[in-house]
XYZ file of C-alpha atoms in Angstrom:
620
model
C 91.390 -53.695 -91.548
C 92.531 -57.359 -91.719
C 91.715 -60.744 -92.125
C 90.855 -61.595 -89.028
C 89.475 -58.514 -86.230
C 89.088 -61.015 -82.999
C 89.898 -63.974 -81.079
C 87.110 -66.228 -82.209
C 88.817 -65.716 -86.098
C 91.822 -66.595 -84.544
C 90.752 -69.288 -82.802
C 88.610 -70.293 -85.458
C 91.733 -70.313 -88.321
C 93.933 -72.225 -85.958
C 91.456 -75.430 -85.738
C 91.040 -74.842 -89.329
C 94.962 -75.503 -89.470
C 95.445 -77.900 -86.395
C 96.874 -81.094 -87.657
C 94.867 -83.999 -88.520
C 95.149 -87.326 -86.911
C 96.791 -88.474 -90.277
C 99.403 -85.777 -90.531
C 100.267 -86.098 -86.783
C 100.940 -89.325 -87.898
C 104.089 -88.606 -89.629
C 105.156 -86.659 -86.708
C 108.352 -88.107 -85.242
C 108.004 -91.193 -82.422
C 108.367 -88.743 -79.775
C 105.618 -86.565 -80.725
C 103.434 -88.684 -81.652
C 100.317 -89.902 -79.435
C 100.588 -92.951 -77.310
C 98.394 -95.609 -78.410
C 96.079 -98.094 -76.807
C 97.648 -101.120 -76.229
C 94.901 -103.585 -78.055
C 95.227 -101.308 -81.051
C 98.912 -102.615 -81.087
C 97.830 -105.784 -81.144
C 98.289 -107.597 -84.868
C 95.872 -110.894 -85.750
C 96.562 -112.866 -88.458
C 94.292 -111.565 -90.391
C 96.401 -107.903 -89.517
C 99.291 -110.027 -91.259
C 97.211 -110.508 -94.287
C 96.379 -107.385 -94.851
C 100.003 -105.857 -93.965
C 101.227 -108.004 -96.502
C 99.018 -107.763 -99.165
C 98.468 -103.631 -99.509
C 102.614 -103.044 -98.439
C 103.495 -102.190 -101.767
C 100.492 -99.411 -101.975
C 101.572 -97.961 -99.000
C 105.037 -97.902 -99.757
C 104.018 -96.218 -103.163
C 101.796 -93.775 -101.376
C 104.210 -92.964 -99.006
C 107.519 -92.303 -101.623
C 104.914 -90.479 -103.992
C 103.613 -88.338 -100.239
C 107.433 -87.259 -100.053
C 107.959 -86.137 -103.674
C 104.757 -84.214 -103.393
C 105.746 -82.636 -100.150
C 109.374 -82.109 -101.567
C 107.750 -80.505 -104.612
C 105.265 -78.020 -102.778
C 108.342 -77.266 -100.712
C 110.445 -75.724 -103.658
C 107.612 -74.271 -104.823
C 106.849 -72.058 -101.568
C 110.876 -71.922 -100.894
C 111.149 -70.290 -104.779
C 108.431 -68.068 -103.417
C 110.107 -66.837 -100.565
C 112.998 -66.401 -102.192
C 112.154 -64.425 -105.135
C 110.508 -62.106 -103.019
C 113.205 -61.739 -99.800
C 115.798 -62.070 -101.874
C 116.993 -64.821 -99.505
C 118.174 -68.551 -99.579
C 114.940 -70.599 -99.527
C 116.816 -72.719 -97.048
C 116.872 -70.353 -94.348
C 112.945 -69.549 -94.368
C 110.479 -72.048 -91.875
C 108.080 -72.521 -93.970
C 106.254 -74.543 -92.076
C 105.414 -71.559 -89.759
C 104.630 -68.544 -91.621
C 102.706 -65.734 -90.168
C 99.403 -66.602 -90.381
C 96.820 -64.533 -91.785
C 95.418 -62.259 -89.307
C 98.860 -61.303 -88.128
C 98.892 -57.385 -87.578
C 95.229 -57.109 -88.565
C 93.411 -54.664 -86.211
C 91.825 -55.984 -83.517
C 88.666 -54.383 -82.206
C 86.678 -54.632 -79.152
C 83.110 -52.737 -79.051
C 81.839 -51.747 -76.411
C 79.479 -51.040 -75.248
C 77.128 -52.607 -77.196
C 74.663 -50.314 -79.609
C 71.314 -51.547 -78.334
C 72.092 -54.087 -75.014
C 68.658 -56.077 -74.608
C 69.060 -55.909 -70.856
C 69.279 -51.483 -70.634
C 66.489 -50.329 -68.445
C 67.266 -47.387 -67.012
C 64.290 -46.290 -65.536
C 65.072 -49.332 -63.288
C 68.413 -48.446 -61.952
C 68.280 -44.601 -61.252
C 71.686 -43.213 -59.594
C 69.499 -40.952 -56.876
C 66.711 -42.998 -55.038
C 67.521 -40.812 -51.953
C 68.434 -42.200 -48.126
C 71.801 -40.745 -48.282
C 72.564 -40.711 -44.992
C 75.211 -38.035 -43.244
C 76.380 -35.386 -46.068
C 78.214 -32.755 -43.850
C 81.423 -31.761 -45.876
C 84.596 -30.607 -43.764
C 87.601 -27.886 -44.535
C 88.883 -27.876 -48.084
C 92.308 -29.237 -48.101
C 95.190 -27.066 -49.187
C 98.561 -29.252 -49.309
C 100.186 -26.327 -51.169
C 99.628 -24.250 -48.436
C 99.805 -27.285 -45.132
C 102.285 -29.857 -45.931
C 106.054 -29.746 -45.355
C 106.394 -31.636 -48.557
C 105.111 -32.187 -51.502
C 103.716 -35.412 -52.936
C 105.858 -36.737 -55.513
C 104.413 -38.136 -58.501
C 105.691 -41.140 -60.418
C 103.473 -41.082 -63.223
C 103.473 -45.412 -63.797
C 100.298 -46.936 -61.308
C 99.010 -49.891 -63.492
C 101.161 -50.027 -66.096
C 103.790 -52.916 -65.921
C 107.894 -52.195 -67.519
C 109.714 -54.901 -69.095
C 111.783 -57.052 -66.975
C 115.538 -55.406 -67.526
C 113.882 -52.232 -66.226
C 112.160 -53.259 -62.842
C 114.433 -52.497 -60.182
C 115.176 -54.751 -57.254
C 118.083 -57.024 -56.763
C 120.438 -57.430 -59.802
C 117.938 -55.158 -61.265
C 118.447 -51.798 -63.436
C 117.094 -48.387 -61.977
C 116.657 -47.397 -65.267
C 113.253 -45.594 -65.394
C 111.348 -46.702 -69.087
C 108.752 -44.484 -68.569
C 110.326 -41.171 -68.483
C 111.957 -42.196 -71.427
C 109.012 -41.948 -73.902
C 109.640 -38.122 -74.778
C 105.718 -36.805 -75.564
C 104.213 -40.062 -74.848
C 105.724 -40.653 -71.051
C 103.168 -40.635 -68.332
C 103.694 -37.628 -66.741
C 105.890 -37.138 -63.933
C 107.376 -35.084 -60.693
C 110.672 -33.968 -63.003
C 112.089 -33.224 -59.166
C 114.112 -31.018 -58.005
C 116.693 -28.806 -60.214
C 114.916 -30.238 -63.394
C 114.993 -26.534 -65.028
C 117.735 -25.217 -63.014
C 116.391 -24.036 -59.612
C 116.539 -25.781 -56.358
C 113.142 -25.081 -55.485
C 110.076 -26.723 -55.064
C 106.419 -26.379 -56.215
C 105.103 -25.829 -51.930
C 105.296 -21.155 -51.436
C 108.009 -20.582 -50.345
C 108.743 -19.103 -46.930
C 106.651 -15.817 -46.336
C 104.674 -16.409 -49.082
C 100.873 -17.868 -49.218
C 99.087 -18.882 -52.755
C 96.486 -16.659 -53.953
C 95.625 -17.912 -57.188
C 96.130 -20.841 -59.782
C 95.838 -20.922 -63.748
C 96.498 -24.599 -64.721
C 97.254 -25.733 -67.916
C 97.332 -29.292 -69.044
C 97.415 -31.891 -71.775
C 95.358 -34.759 -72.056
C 95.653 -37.666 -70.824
C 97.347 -41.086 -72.245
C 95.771 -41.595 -75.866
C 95.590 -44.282 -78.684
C 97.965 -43.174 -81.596
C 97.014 -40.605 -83.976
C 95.923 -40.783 -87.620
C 98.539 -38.506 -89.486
C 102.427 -39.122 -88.746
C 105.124 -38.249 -91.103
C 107.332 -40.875 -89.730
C 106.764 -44.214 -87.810
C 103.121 -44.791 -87.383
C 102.208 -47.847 -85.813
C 98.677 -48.006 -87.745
C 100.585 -47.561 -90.845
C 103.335 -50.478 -89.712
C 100.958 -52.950 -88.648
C 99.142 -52.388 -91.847
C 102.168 -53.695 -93.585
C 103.189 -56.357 -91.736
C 99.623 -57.951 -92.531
C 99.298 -57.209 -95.948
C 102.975 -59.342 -96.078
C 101.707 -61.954 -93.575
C 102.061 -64.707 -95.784
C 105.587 -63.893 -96.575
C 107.747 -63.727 -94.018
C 108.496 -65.899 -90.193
C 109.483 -64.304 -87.001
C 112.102 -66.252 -84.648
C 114.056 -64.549 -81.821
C 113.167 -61.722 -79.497
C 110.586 -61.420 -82.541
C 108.283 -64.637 -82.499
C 105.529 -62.874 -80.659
C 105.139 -61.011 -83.898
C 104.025 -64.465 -85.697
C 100.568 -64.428 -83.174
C 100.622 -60.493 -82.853
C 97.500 -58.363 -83.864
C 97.225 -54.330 -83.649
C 95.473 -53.409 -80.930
C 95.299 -49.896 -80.615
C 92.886 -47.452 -81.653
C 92.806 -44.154 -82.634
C 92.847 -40.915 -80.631
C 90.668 -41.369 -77.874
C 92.402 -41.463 -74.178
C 92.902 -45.130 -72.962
C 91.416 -46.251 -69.517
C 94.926 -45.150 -68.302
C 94.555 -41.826 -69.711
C 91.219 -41.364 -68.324
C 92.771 -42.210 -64.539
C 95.638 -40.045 -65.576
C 93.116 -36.937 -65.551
C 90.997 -37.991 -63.031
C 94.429 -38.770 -60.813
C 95.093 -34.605 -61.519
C 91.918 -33.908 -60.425
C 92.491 -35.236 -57.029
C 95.729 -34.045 -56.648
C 94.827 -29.972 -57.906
C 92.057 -30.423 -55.332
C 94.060 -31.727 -52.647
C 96.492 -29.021 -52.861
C 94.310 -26.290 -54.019
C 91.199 -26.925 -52.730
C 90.917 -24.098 -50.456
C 91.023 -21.299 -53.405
C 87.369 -22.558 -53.749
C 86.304 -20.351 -50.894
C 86.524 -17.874 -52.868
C 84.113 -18.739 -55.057
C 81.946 -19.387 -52.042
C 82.153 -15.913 -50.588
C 81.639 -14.797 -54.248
C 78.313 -16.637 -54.786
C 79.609 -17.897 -58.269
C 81.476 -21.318 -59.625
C 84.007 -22.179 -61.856
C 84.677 -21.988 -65.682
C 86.861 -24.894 -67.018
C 87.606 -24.562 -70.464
C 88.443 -27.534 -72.790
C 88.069 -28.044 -76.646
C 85.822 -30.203 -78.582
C 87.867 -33.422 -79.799
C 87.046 -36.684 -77.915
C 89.684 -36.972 -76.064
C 89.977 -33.285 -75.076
C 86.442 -33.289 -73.573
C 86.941 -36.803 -71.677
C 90.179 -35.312 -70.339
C 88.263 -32.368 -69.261
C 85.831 -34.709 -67.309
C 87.443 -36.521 -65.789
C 89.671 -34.150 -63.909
C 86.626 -32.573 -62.920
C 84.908 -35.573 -61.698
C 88.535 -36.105 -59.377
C 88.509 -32.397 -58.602
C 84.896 -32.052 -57.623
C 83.679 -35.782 -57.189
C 80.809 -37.381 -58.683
C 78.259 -35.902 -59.463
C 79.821 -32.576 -60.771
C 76.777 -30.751 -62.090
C 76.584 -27.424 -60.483
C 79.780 -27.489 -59.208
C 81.487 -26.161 -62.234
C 81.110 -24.915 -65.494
C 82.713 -26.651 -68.544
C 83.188 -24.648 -71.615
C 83.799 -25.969 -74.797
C 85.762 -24.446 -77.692
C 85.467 -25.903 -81.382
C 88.650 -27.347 -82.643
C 88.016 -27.268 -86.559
C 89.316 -24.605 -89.120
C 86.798 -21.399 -88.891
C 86.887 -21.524 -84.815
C 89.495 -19.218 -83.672
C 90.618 -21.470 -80.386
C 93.783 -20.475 -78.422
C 93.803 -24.099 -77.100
C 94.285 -25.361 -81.250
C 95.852 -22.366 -82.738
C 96.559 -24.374 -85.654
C 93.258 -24.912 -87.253
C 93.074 -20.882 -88.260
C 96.967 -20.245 -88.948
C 97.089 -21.547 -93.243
C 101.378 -21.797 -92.682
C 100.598 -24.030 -89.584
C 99.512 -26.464 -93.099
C 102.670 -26.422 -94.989
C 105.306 -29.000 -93.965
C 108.065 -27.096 -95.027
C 107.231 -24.986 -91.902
C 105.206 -27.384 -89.501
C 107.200 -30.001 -89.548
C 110.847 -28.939 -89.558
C 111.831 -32.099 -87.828
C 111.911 -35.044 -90.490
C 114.886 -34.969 -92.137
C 116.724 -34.660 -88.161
C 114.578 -37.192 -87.229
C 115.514 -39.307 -90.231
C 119.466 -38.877 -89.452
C 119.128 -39.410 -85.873
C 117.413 -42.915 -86.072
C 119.765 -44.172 -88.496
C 122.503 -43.096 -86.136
C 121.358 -44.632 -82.115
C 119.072 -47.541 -84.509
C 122.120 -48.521 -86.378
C 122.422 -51.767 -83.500
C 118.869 -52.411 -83.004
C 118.422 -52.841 -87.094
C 121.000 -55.163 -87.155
C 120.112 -57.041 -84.341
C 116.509 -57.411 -85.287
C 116.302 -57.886 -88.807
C 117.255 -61.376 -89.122
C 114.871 -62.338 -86.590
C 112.090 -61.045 -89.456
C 113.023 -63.505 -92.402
C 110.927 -62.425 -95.631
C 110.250 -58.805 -94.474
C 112.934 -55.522 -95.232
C 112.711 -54.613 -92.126
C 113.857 -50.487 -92.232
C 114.601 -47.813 -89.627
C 111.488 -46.263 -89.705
C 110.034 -49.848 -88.661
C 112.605 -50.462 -85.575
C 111.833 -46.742 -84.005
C 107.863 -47.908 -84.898
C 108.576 -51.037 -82.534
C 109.571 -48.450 -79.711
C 106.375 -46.407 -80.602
C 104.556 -49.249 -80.012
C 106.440 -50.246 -76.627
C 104.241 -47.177 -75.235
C 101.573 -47.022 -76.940
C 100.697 -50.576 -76.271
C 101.901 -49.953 -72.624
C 99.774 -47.066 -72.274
C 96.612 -48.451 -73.670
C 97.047 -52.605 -72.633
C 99.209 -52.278 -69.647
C 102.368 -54.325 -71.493
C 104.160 -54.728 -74.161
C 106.313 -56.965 -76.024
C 107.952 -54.725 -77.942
C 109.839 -52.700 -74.944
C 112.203 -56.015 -74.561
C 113.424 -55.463 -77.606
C 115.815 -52.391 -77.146
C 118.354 -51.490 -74.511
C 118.563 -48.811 -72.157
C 121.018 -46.999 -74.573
C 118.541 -47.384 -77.613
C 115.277 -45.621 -75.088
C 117.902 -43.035 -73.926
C 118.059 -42.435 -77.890
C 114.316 -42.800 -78.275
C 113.984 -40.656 -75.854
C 116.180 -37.644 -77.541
C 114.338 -38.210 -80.858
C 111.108 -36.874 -79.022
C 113.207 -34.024 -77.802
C 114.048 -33.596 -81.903
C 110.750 -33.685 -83.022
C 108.727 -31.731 -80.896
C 112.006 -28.839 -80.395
C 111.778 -28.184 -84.580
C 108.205 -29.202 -84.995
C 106.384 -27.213 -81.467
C 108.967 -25.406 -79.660
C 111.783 -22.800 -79.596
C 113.084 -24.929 -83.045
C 109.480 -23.916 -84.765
C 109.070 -20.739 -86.911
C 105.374 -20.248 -85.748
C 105.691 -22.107 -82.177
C 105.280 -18.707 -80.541
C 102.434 -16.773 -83.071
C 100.479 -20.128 -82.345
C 101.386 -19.759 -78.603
C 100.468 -16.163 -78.104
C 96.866 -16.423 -78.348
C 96.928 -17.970 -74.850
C 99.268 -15.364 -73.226
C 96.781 -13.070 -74.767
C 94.050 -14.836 -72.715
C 96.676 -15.337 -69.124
C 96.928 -11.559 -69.152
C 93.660 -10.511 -69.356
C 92.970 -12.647 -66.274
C 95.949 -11.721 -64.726
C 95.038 -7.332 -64.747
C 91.507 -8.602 -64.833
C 90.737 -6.770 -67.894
C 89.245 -7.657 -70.941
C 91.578 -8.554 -74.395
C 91.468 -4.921 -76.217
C 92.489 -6.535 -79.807
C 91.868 -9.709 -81.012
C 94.779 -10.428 -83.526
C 95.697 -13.998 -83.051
C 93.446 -17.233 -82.098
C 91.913 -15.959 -79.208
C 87.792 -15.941 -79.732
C 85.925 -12.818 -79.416
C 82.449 -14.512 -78.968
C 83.793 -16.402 -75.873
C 86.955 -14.151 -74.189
C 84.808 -11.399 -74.455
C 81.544 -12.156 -72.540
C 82.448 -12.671 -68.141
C 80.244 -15.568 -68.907
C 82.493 -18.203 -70.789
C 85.497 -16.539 -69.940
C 85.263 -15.005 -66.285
C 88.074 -12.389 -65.238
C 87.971 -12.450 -61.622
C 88.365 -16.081 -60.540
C 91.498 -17.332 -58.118
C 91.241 -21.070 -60.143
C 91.118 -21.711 -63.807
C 91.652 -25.209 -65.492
C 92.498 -25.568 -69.578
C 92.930 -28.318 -71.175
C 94.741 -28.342 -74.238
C 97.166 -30.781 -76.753
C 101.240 -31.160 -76.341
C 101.707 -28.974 -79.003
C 99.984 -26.210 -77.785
C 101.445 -26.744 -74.207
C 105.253 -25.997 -76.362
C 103.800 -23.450 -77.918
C 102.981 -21.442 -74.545
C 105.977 -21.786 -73.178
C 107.369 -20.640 -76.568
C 105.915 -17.923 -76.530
C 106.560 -16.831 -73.058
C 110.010 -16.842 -73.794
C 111.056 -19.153 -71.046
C 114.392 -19.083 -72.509
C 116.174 -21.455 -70.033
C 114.566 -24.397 -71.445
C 116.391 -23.428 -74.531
C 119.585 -22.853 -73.577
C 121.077 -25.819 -75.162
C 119.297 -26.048 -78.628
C 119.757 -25.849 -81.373
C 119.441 -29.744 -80.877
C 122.004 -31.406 -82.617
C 120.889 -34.792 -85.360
C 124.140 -37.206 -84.801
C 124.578 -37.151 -80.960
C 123.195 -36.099 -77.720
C 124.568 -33.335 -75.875
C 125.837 -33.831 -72.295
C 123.190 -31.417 -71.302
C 120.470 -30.362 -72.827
C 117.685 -27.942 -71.177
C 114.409 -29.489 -73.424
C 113.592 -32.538 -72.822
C 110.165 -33.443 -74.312
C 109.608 -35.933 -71.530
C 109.566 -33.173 -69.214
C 107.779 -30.762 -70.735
C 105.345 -32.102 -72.955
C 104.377 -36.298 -71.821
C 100.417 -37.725 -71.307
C 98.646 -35.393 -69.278
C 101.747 -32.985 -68.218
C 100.194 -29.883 -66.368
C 101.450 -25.871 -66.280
C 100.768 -24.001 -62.726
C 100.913 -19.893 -62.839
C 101.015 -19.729 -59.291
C 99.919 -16.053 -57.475
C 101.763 -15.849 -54.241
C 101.408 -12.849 -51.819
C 104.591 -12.318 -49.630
C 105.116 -10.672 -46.473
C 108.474 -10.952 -47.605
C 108.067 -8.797 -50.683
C 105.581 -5.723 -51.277
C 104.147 -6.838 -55.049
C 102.476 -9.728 -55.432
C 104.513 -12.306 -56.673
C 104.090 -15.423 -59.900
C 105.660 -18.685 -60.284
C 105.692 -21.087 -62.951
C 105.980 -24.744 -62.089
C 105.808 -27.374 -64.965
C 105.260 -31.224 -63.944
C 106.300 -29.980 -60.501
C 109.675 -28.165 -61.929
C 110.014 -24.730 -61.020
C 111.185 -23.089 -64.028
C 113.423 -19.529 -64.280
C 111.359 -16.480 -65.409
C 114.848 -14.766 -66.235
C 113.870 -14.583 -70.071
C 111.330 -12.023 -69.437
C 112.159 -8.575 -69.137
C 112.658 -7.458 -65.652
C 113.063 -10.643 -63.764
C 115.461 -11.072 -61.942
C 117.292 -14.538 -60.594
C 115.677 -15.722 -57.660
C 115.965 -18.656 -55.972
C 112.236 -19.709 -56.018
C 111.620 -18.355 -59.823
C 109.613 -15.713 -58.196
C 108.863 -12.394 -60.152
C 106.759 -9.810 -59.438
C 103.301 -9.972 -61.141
C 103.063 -6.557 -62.243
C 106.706 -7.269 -64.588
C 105.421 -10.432 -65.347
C 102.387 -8.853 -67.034
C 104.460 -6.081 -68.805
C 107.157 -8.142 -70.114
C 104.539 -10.359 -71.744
C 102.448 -7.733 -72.886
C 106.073 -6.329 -75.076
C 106.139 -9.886 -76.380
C 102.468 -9.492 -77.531
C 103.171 -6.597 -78.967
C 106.068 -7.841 -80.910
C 104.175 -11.225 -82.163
C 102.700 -10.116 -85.975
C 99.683 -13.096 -85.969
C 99.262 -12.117 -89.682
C 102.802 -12.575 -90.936
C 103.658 -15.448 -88.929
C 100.335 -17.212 -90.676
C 99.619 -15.935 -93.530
C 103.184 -14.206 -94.685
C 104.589 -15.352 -98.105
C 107.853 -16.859 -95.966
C 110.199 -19.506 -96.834
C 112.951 -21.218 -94.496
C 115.290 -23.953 -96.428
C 115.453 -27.387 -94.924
C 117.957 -28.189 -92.258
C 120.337 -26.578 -90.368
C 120.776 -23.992 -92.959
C 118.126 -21.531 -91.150
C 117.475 -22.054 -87.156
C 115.766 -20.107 -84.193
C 115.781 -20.083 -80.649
C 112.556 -18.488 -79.838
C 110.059 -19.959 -81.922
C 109.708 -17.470 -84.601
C 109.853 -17.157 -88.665
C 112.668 -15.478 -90.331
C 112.076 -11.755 -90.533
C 111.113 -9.703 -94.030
């Protein structure tokens, strides 16, 4: 925490330090304040007195400048022992005050408000008027399109990116890798021209939607960047160093951001999906009608988890929701086997050496594409060593600050060229850290195909082996087997993981992902596959087209190949046939050892020395 937390600190350290009327007296003519007339005026007895005290206030003056010129050194000696820079190049006259990258909190709301009554403001007082509901709409099923989904309402891009005339197209915010606002990827995104509506012949059956939350403040732990852990420095040095340039927003900047919890853009993200599942699948809800039963939603227990959680069902089922659905809640903390935070019961998933494969890429690849930006930037931040690790923090801030505020400062600072880079370090981090790159993305992913194909043959799970939760998956209460809509809401991570380990091996086609450039085409991009509040349909189709009944995959609106699995073949839609869906992921069940992946006494050196494709550790 710093100096100051708000803006009546700020405001109250700036009068503190406004100038006087004496020192804005030796302010140049120009500057200074035009007097009164009369007060120009000299009487004699002004003469007098001019005369007789000149020689004091010429003293007081000369001995004024020696002082000044002496306090000078001192600070420039200062500066310079600790920047290792001439004192001459430092303003010292406008050093960051302060309260400079302190964090800056807003409560609310308040603990005990003197005005809350509630007993006088009930929600229901009755007099409703008409209620009579119509059809459930079914879009998927209706339309001859599909609503596309840009992923940006509210938030505002920095001026080089807004298109119009003399304008760049260039899209910021699907260059944010993990922390993009999700988006329609469009057609051809994972290699099929295809598009999330059935297809001809075909009618949807069934949904099973999994999705991340929703836009969120930073998180506590990162092993490199961090804005909490930038800003932190940048006050504790705030008396040391001036920003000029592209920069001087810095010298007035405070941290804003909190930690975890889904912004108000991240709750409209979720509440957004709502609407939009409803509005396309709305009509699998008859089923539940004819079935006399509702809904079970299943989230976990972190903050932003459960808001995420809630607020797609107030969009999917309106306000209020009670009765309409039930929400089940899974505890994500270690001792709670939870398929949607695998992590928290796997003991490798807490060694970096495994868990976090991606540093030392990560490390080469922003000293390669920030190379520029460092150069560029770090003479606009005199009496700070600006590094790496702070420039890529600046673009972590760009979103997260977007995200959370609306705007940021920080997103001028780079070029389209630096975000593209940005962009592929996400793609770095998350491919060695969650994905096919990861030596336990698919034992922490296979937990939740586990779960998908019990619902799927509408059978119970026979062997618990992994995360999966006997308590819950194995009463039809909290985890229902024969329901045409089910809604989870999980992390990123976990999202990679699944896909992992249902060996959608067209997203991996490219990787390994090379650490000095990026490759003309690559198949993972973390943007697509993993940003704020990105969303997995299993879609059941029945065809007249086709005997079996059929299962899709769409991600963010992609349809994705299912030729990785066994018995799949290539079809145009990235259709398969449920029953070889089921079998081919029941083999890679089978083949997933929970118990060696976590607990095995397995070592993998760092780097490219050792690498996999599918997500799993180096065999015994």
């Amino acid at each position: 925490m710093g100096l100051y937390e708000d803006e009546d600190d700020r405001e109250e350290y700036k009068q503190h330090n406004a100038p006087d009327p004496e020192s804005e007296a030796l302010l140049p003519t120009s500057q200074q304040k035009i007097q009164d007339p009369a007060q120009s005026r000299c009487t004699s007895r002004c003469s007098v007195f001019t005369s007789r005290h000149a020689w004091q206030m010429s003293l007081a003056f000369l001995s004024g400048i020696m002082a000044c010129a002496f306090l000078q050194l001192l600070i420039g000696s200062r500066h310079w022992l600790f920047s290792g820079q001439d004192a001459d190049t430092l303003n010292v006259n406008i050093l960051a005050p302060p309260y400079v990258g302190s964090t800056e909190v807003h409560h609310f709301p308040p603990a005990t408000p003197t005005n809350y009554f509630p007993s006088l403001f009930p929600t229901h007082v009755g007099h409703a008027g008409p209620t009579p509901t119509g059809a459930e709409p079914g879009l998927i099923a209706t339309a001859p399109a599909y609503p596309i989904h840009s992923g940006a309402a509210h938030l505002v891009s920095p001026s080089f990116t807004q298109q119009g005339a003399n304008k760049s197209d260039f899209n910021l915010f699907t260059h944010w890798g993990n922390l993009s606002p999700w988006f329609s990827v469009g057609k051809g995104a994972f290699g099929l021209d295809s598009s999330p509506e059935a297809p001809d012949t075909c009618r949807v059956t069934g949904l099973h939607l999994l999705h991340r939350h929703g836009a969120r403040y930073p998180t506590e732990w990162a092993s490199y960047g961090g804005p909490a852990k930038l800003a932190s420095r940048l006050n504790e040095a705030a008396s040391w160093w001036t920003a000029s340039g592209g920069l001087t927003f810095l010298n007035d900047w405070t941290y804003k951001l909190g930690e975890e919890i889904l912004t108000p853009f991240g709750r409209q993200q979720l509440f957004d999906l709502g609407v939009s599942m409803r509005m396309k699948y709305g009509f699998l809800l008859k089923n539940f009608t004819e079935t006399n039963t509702i809904p079970v939603f299943r989230t976990e227990s972190q903050d932003r988890m459960l808001a995420s959680a809630l607020n797609f069902a107030i969009g999917f089922f309106g306000y209020p929701f009670e009765g309409q659905y039930e929400q089940s809640i899974t505890i994500e903390d270690p001792g709670y086997n939870n398929t949607l935070a695998p992590y928290k019961t796997c003991p490798n998933a807490a060694f970096p050496s495994k868990s976090d494969r991606a540093f030392p890429y990560l490390q080469q690849w922003t000293s390669i594409y920030l190379r520029d930006a460092l150069a560029r930037l770090a003479p606009q931040l005199q009496g700070y060593n600006l590094t790496i690790e702070d420039v890529y923090t600046f673009q972590q801030l760009c979103a997260y600050e977007t995200v959370a505020i609306g705007y940021s400062k920080f997103c001028e600072l780079f070029t389209e060229e630096e975000w593209e880079g940005f962009d592929y370090a996400m793609d770095i981090y998350f491919w060695y850290d969650s994905a096919f790159g990861s030596p336990l993305a698919k034992v922490l992913g296979i937990g939740y195909v586990q779960e998908l194909v019990a619902r799927l043959t509408h059978t119970p799970i026979a062997t618990h082996n992994s995360s999966t939760n006997a308590t819950l998956d194995d009463s039809p209460l909290t985890f229902p087997l024969n329901q045409s809509l089910y809604v989870d809401a999980t992390h990123e991570v976990v999202v990679l993981h699944v896909i992992t380990a249902l060996n959608l091996t067209t997203l991996a086609s490219s990787g390994p992902l090379p650490a000095d450039h990026i490759p003309s085409h690559r198949s993972f991009k973390a943007s697509h596959l993993a940003p704020f509040a990105t969303n997995i349909q299993f879609q059941l189709l029945s065809c007249s087209s086709v005997k079996d009944p059929q299962i899709r995959i769409i991600i963010n609106d992609g349809v994705v190949p299912l030729t990785g699995l066994k018995g799949c073949p290539v079809q145009q839609d990235g259709m398969c046939s449920l029953a070889t869906f089921v079998e081919a992921q029941k083999e890679i069940i089978e083949e997933t050892d929970w118990e060696y992946g976590c607990h095995g006494d397995w070592e993998i050196p760092a780097g490219p020395a050792w690498n996999t494709t599918t997500g799993s550790p180096p065999s015994l």
